[in-house]
Coordinates of C-alpha atoms and ligand atoms in Angstrom, one line a residue:
M1 CA -13.3 -39.8 -29.8
K2 CA -16.1 -37.4 -30.4
S3 CA -18.4 -39.9 -31.9
R4 CA -17.8 -42.4 -29.2
T5 CA -19.8 -40.4 -26.6
L6 CA -22.6 -39.6 -28.9
F7 CA -22.9 -43.2 -30.1
A8 CA -23.0 -44.2 -26.4
L9 CA -25.7 -41.7 -25.8
A10 CA -27.8 -42.9 -28.7
L11 CA -27.4 -46.5 -27.8
F12 CA -28.1 -45.9 -24.1
A13 CA -31.2 -44.0 -24.9
G14 CA -32.4 -46.9 -27.0
L15 CA -31.5 -49.4 -24.3
F16 CA -34.2 -48.6 -21.9
C17 CA -36.8 -46.7 -23.9
A18 CA -36.9 -48.4 -27.2
G19 CA -39.8 -46.9 -29.1
A20 CA -40.1 -43.9 -26.9
L21 CA -37.1 -42.2 -28.5
R22 CA -35.8 -42.2 -31.9
A23 CA -32.3 -43.7 -32.1
Q24 CA -31.1 -40.7 -33.9
V25 CA -29.6 -38.0 -31.7
N26 CA -30.6 -34.6 -32.9
D27 CA -28.3 -31.6 -33.0
S28 CA -29.5 -29.9 -29.9
T29 CA -28.9 -33.1 -27.9
K30 CA -25.4 -33.3 -29.3
Q31 CA -24.8 -29.7 -28.4
L32 CA -26.2 -30.3 -24.9
S33 CA -24.0 -33.4 -24.3
R34 CA -21.0 -31.5 -25.5
E35 CA -21.7 -28.6 -23.1
I36 CA -22.2 -31.0 -20.1
F37 CA -19.1 -32.9 -21.0
K38 CA -17.0 -29.8 -21.1
Q39 CA -18.5 -28.5 -17.9
L40 CA -17.7 -31.7 -16.1
V41 CA -14.2 -32.1 -17.4
E42 CA -13.4 -28.5 -16.3
I43 CA -14.5 -29.1 -12.7
N44 CA -11.6 -30.5 -10.8
T45 CA -13.0 -33.5 -8.9
T46 CA -9.7 -35.1 -7.7
D47 CA -9.5 -36.3 -4.2
S48 CA -6.6 -34.0 -3.2
V49 CA -8.0 -30.5 -4.1
G50 CA -11.1 -31.1 -6.2
S51 CA -14.8 -31.2 -5.3
T52 CA -17.4 -33.6 -6.5
T53 CA -19.9 -31.4 -4.8
I54 CA -19.4 -28.7 -7.3
A55 CA -19.9 -31.2 -10.1
A56 CA -22.9 -32.7 -8.4
Q57 CA -24.5 -29.3 -8.0
A58 CA -23.8 -28.4 -11.6
M59 CA -25.5 -31.5 -12.8
A60 CA -28.4 -31.0 -10.4
K61 CA -28.8 -27.5 -11.8
R62 CA -28.9 -29.0 -15.3
L63 CA -31.7 -31.3 -14.3
L64 CA -33.6 -28.7 -12.4
D65 CA -33.4 -26.3 -15.4
A66 CA -34.7 -29.0 -17.6
G67 CA -37.9 -29.4 -15.6
F68 CA -37.0 -31.8 -12.8
P69 CA -38.9 -30.9 -9.6
A70 CA -36.6 -30.0 -6.7
S71 CA -37.9 -32.9 -4.7
D72 CA -36.5 -35.4 -7.3
V73 CA -33.0 -34.0 -7.4
Q74 CA -30.7 -34.0 -4.4
V75 CA -27.0 -33.4 -3.6
L76 CA -25.9 -35.2 -0.5
G77 CA -22.6 -36.2 1.0
P78 CA -20.6 -36.6 4.2
N79 CA -18.9 -33.2 3.8
D80 CA -18.9 -30.2 1.6
R81 CA -16.3 -31.6 -0.9
K82 CA -17.6 -35.1 -1.4
G83 CA -21.2 -34.6 -2.6
N84 CA -23.2 -37.1 -4.6
M85 CA -26.1 -36.3 -6.8
V86 CA -29.3 -38.4 -6.9
A87 CA -32.2 -37.8 -9.3
R88 CA -35.3 -39.7 -10.1
I89 CA -37.7 -40.0 -13.0
H90 CA -41.0 -41.5 -11.8
G91 CA -42.4 -44.5 -13.6
T92 CA -45.7 -46.2 -13.2
G93 CA -44.4 -48.4 -10.4
A94 CA -45.2 -51.6 -12.2
K95 CA -41.7 -52.7 -11.6
K96 CA -39.0 -51.9 -9.1
P97 CA -36.7 -49.0 -9.9
L98 CA -33.6 -49.2 -12.1
L99 CA -30.5 -47.4 -10.9
F100 CA -27.8 -45.9 -13.0
I101 CA -24.5 -45.1 -11.2
C102 CA -21.5 -43.3 -12.5
H103 CA -18.7 -41.6 -10.6
L104 CA -17.9 -37.9 -10.7
D105 CA -14.3 -38.1 -9.2
V106 CA -11.2 -38.4 -11.4
V107 CA -7.7 -39.7 -10.7
E108 CA -5.1 -37.1 -9.8
A109 CA -3.6 -35.2 -12.7
R110 CA -0.6 -32.9 -12.2
R111 CA -0.2 -30.2 -14.7
A112 CA 3.5 -30.9 -15.0
D113 CA 2.8 -34.4 -16.1
W114 CA 0.5 -33.4 -18.9
S115 CA 1.3 -31.7 -22.2
M116 CA -1.9 -29.6 -21.7
D117 CA -4.0 -28.5 -18.8
P118 CA -5.8 -31.7 -17.7
F119 CA -8.8 -29.6 -16.5
Q120 CA -9.3 -27.8 -19.8
F121 CA -11.6 -29.5 -22.2
I122 CA -9.9 -29.7 -25.6
E123 CA -11.1 -31.2 -28.9
K124 CA -8.2 -31.9 -31.2
D125 CA -7.8 -34.1 -34.3
G126 CA -11.0 -36.0 -33.5
Y127 CA -10.3 -36.6 -29.9
F128 CA -11.3 -35.1 -26.6
Y129 CA -8.6 -34.3 -24.1
G130 CA -8.9 -33.7 -20.4
R131 CA -8.9 -35.7 -17.2
G132 CA -12.1 -37.8 -17.0
T133 CA -12.9 -37.7 -20.7
G134 CA -12.6 -41.5 -20.7
D135 CA -13.2 -42.3 -17.1
I136 CA -15.9 -41.5 -16.6
K137 CA -17.2 -38.0 -17.3
D138 CA -18.3 -39.2 -20.7
G139 CA -20.6 -41.7 -18.9
D140 CA -21.9 -39.0 -16.5
T141 CA -22.6 -36.9 -19.6
F142 CA -24.7 -39.3 -21.5
L143 CA -26.6 -40.3 -18.4
V144 CA -27.4 -36.7 -17.5
T145 CA -28.2 -35.9 -21.1
T146 CA -30.5 -38.9 -21.5
F147 CA -32.3 -38.1 -18.2
I148 CA -32.9 -34.6 -19.5
R149 CA -34.2 -36.0 -22.8
L150 CA -36.5 -38.4 -21.0
K151 CA -37.9 -35.7 -18.8
Q152 CA -38.4 -33.3 -21.7
E153 CA -40.2 -35.9 -23.7
H154 CA -42.5 -36.7 -20.7
Y155 CA -41.4 -40.3 -20.9
Q156 CA -43.0 -42.5 -18.3
P157 CA -41.3 -45.9 -17.9
D158 CA -42.8 -48.8 -16.1
R159 CA -40.4 -48.3 -13.2
D160 CA -38.6 -45.4 -11.6
L161 CA -35.3 -44.5 -13.1
I162 CA -32.7 -43.3 -10.6
L163 CA -29.5 -41.6 -11.4
A164 CA -26.6 -41.4 -8.9
L165 CA -23.5 -39.6 -9.7
T166 CA -21.0 -40.3 -6.9
A167 CA -17.7 -39.4 -5.2
D168 CA -14.5 -41.3 -4.5
E169 CA -14.7 -44.3 -6.8
E170 CA -11.1 -43.9 -7.7
G171 CA -9.9 -43.5 -4.2
G172 CA -10.5 -41.3 -1.2
A173 CA -12.3 -42.0 2.0
F174 CA -15.9 -41.2 1.0
N175 CA -17.0 -43.7 -1.6
G176 CA -20.3 -42.2 -2.7
V177 CA -22.1 -45.5 -3.4
A178 CA -21.2 -46.9 0.0
W179 CA -22.2 -43.7 1.7
L180 CA -25.6 -43.6 -0.1
I181 CA -26.3 -47.2 0.8
K182 CA -25.5 -46.6 4.4
N183 CA -27.2 -43.2 4.8
H184 CA -29.9 -42.9 2.1
R185 CA -30.7 -46.4 0.9
D186 CA -34.2 -45.4 0.2
L187 CA -33.1 -42.9 -2.5
I188 CA -31.1 -45.5 -4.5
D189 CA -32.9 -48.8 -3.7
A190 CA -33.4 -50.6 -7.0
E191 CA -34.0 -53.9 -8.6
Y192 CA -30.7 -53.7 -10.5
V193 CA -27.9 -51.3 -11.4
I194 CA -26.3 -50.3 -14.6
N195 CA -22.9 -48.6 -14.5
P196 CA -21.4 -47.3 -17.7
D197 CA -17.9 -47.6 -16.1
A198 CA -18.2 -51.3 -16.5
G199 CA -18.4 -51.5 -20.2
D200 CA -17.6 -49.4 -23.3
F201 CA -18.8 -48.6 -26.7
E202 CA -16.1 -48.8 -29.4
L203 CA -16.0 -47.3 -32.8
D204 CA -13.3 -47.5 -35.4
N205 CA -13.5 -44.7 -38.0
G206 CA -17.3 -44.7 -37.6
K207 CA -17.7 -48.5 -37.7
H208 CA -19.4 -49.9 -34.7
L209 CA -17.1 -52.5 -33.2
L210 CA -18.6 -53.6 -29.9
V211 CA -20.6 -52.8 -26.8
G212 CA -18.6 -54.1 -23.9
I213 CA -20.3 -55.5 -20.9
Q214 CA -18.3 -56.4 -17.7
A215 CA -18.8 -60.0 -16.7
S216 CA -16.2 -60.3 -14.0
E217 CA -13.8 -58.1 -12.1
K218 CA -10.1 -58.5 -11.5
L219 CA -9.3 -58.1 -7.9
Y220 CA -6.2 -56.9 -6.2
Q221 CA -4.7 -57.6 -2.8
D222 CA -2.3 -55.7 -0.6
F223 CA 0.5 -57.3 1.3
D224 CA 2.7 -56.1 4.1
L225 CA 6.1 -57.6 4.0
K226 CA 8.1 -57.6 7.2
V227 CA 11.6 -59.0 7.8
T228 CA 13.3 -59.4 11.2
N229 CA 16.7 -60.6 12.1
P230 CA 18.9 -60.2 15.2
G231 CA 20.2 -56.8 14.0
G232 CA 23.1 -55.2 15.9
H233 CA 24.8 -51.9 16.4
S234 CA 25.3 -49.7 13.4
S235 CA 29.0 -49.4 14.2
L236 CA 29.3 -53.2 13.5
P237 CA 27.3 -53.7 10.3
T238 CA 26.9 -57.3 9.2
S239 CA 26.0 -58.8 5.9
E240 CA 22.9 -60.3 7.6
N241 CA 20.8 -57.2 7.1
A242 CA 16.9 -57.2 7.2
I243 CA 16.7 -54.6 4.5
Y244 CA 18.8 -56.7 2.1
Q245 CA 16.8 -59.8 3.0
L246 CA 13.6 -58.0 2.2
A247 CA 15.1 -56.7 -1.1
E248 CA 16.1 -60.3 -2.0
G249 CA 12.5 -61.4 -1.4
L250 CA 11.1 -58.7 -3.6
T251 CA 13.5 -59.6 -6.3
R252 CA 12.3 -63.2 -6.2
L253 CA 8.8 -62.0 -6.3
E254 CA 9.6 -59.9 -9.4
K255 CA 10.9 -63.0 -11.2
Y256 CA 7.9 -65.1 -10.3
H257 CA 5.2 -65.5 -12.9
F258 CA 1.8 -66.5 -11.9
P259 CA 0.5 -69.4 -13.9
F260 CA -1.4 -68.8 -17.1
E261 CA -5.0 -69.5 -16.6
L262 CA -8.3 -68.9 -18.5
N263 CA -11.7 -69.1 -17.2
E264 CA -15.1 -69.0 -19.0
V265 CA -15.2 -65.2 -19.1
T266 CA -11.6 -64.6 -20.3
R267 CA -11.7 -67.4 -22.8
E268 CA -14.9 -66.0 -24.4
Y269 CA -13.5 -62.5 -24.3
F270 CA -10.3 -63.4 -26.2
K271 CA -12.4 -65.5 -28.6
Q272 CA -14.6 -62.6 -29.5
E273 CA -11.9 -59.9 -29.3
A274 CA -9.5 -61.8 -31.6
D275 CA -11.6 -61.2 -34.7
I276 CA -12.4 -57.6 -33.8
V277 CA -8.7 -56.7 -33.1
G278 CA -7.4 -58.8 -36.0
G279 CA -3.7 -58.6 -37.1
Q280 CA -0.9 -60.1 -35.0
T281 CA -2.7 -59.3 -31.7
G282 CA -5.8 -61.1 -32.9
A283 CA -3.6 -64.1 -34.0
D284 CA -1.9 -64.1 -30.6
M285 CA -5.3 -64.1 -28.9
K286 CA -6.2 -67.2 -30.8
G287 CA -2.8 -68.7 -30.0
I288 CA -3.3 -68.5 -26.3
L289 CA -6.7 -70.2 -26.6
Q290 CA -4.9 -73.3 -28.0
T291 CA -4.3 -76.3 -25.7
P292 CA -1.6 -75.9 -24.6
P293 CA -1.3 -72.2 -25.3
D294 CA 1.1 -71.2 -28.0
P295 CA 4.2 -69.8 -26.1
A296 CA 5.0 -67.3 -28.8
A297 CA 1.5 -66.0 -28.6
L298 CA 1.9 -65.6 -24.8
R299 CA 4.9 -63.4 -25.4
G300 CA 3.0 -61.4 -27.9
F301 CA 0.7 -59.3 -25.9
P302 CA 1.8 -58.6 -22.3
R303 CA -0.9 -55.9 -21.9
Y304 CA -3.4 -58.7 -21.8
L305 CA -1.6 -61.0 -19.5
I306 CA -3.0 -59.4 -16.4
T307 CA -6.3 -61.0 -17.2
T308 CA -4.8 -64.5 -17.5
R309 CA -2.3 -64.5 -14.6
G310 CA -2.5 -63.3 -11.1
F311 CA -4.4 -63.4 -7.9
A312 CA -7.9 -63.3 -9.1
R313 CA -10.1 -66.1 -10.2
P314 CA -12.8 -64.1 -11.8
A315 CA -16.4 -65.5 -11.6
L316 CA -19.6 -63.7 -12.2
P317 CA -20.3 -61.9 -9.0
R318 CA -23.9 -61.9 -7.9
D319 CA -24.2 -58.1 -8.2
W320 CA -21.9 -57.7 -11.1
T321 CA -23.9 -54.8 -12.5
A322 CA -23.0 -52.7 -9.4
A323 CA -19.3 -53.4 -9.8
T324 CA -17.1 -50.3 -10.2
P325 CA -13.8 -51.3 -11.8
T326 CA -10.7 -49.3 -11.3
T327 CA -7.7 -50.5 -13.2
L328 CA -4.7 -49.9 -11.1
C329 CA -2.7 -53.0 -11.8
P330 CA 0.7 -52.6 -13.5
E331 CA 1.4 -54.7 -16.6
W332 CA 3.1 -58.0 -16.1
R333 CA 6.3 -58.9 -17.7
T334 CA 6.2 -61.2 -20.6
P335 CA 7.2 -64.6 -19.4
T336 CA 10.5 -66.0 -20.7
Ligands
ZN401 ZN1 -14.0 -45.2 -13.6

C-alpha cells in the first residue's frame, strides 16, 4: 500500500530523532521516497542474474548527491555482483553507534509466473506492485530517505548512525552482513542493530493498526534421507525397493503433525493479534489460547499453525535485533 511506506518513514524518522524532525512527512520527502522505491524495484537484484552492486551504487549516489562526503559512503563486496553499501552519519560520540541493516537482494521472479513485469514498478488501485516492494526495498527506501533527511537537516545524534544495505539475505553464497562482519567489522560495529525486515507497520484504510517487532525467529532444518537395502539386478526387480521404502517414509512424515505448542512470544502475539484481526480469525486465535486449545479453532487458521507446531522452540535470541527472517516454510496442513 502506498501509505504503508510513507507511514513507516514518518514513524522511523520519529523513532531515533524525536524532536529533531517533525513527524509530518512533507511532499518533497514523499516524492523522494517514491523515486528511490521505484529505482530500487526496477534494479534486478536476484541471485541468478541480478546485481546488488548496481542497487548499492545507486543508493550511494543518492547519498553523495544529498551531501554525504565520499569518505562516509562505500560500496564493498566480494565480487562485482554482490556489493553492499555502508554509509555513516557522524554523531557526537557520546554513545556507541547504532546500525540499521536492510537487504537489497530479492527472491527470484520469473516473468512467466507474474501477471506483470516483476521488475517494473507499478502503482495500481492503491497498491505497489513489483518484486521487493514488500521484502524489503520499501525498508531500504525509508532508510535511505531518512538518512538523506537527517543529513540535509544537519542533524547530529549522540551516536553515529550507520546504514548497511546488503546482498544475499534471501539466498546466495555472499551474505552481505556476514561478509561485512568478516571483512569490514570496523565499518559496521555498533551497540545494537535495527532491521526493518524484522517487523512491519500495518495500516487498514488509513487506520494505524500496529508496529510489529520481531521477538523470536522460526528456524528450519534440512534433513538428508537415505534408504539402503540389498538391491539386486534390474532384470529381477523385487517389491523390496529402496525407492518405495523412502516414499513410504515420506508419506508417514507427511501425515505426522508436530504437537501444538505455545511459548511466551507466540501466546502474546495471538493475544494481541486477535483483537486487531477480529472476526472469525480473531475468535480462532482466542480459541487456541484456551486450555486445552479449542480443536475447532485449531482447524480454523492453518496459515498460523507454523508458529505453533514444528521444529523450533522460539526464545528471545540475544542478538534478536540483528536477526534477518526469511519465510520459506510451507503451510502445514490443518490437523484432523
Ligand atoms: Zn527480507
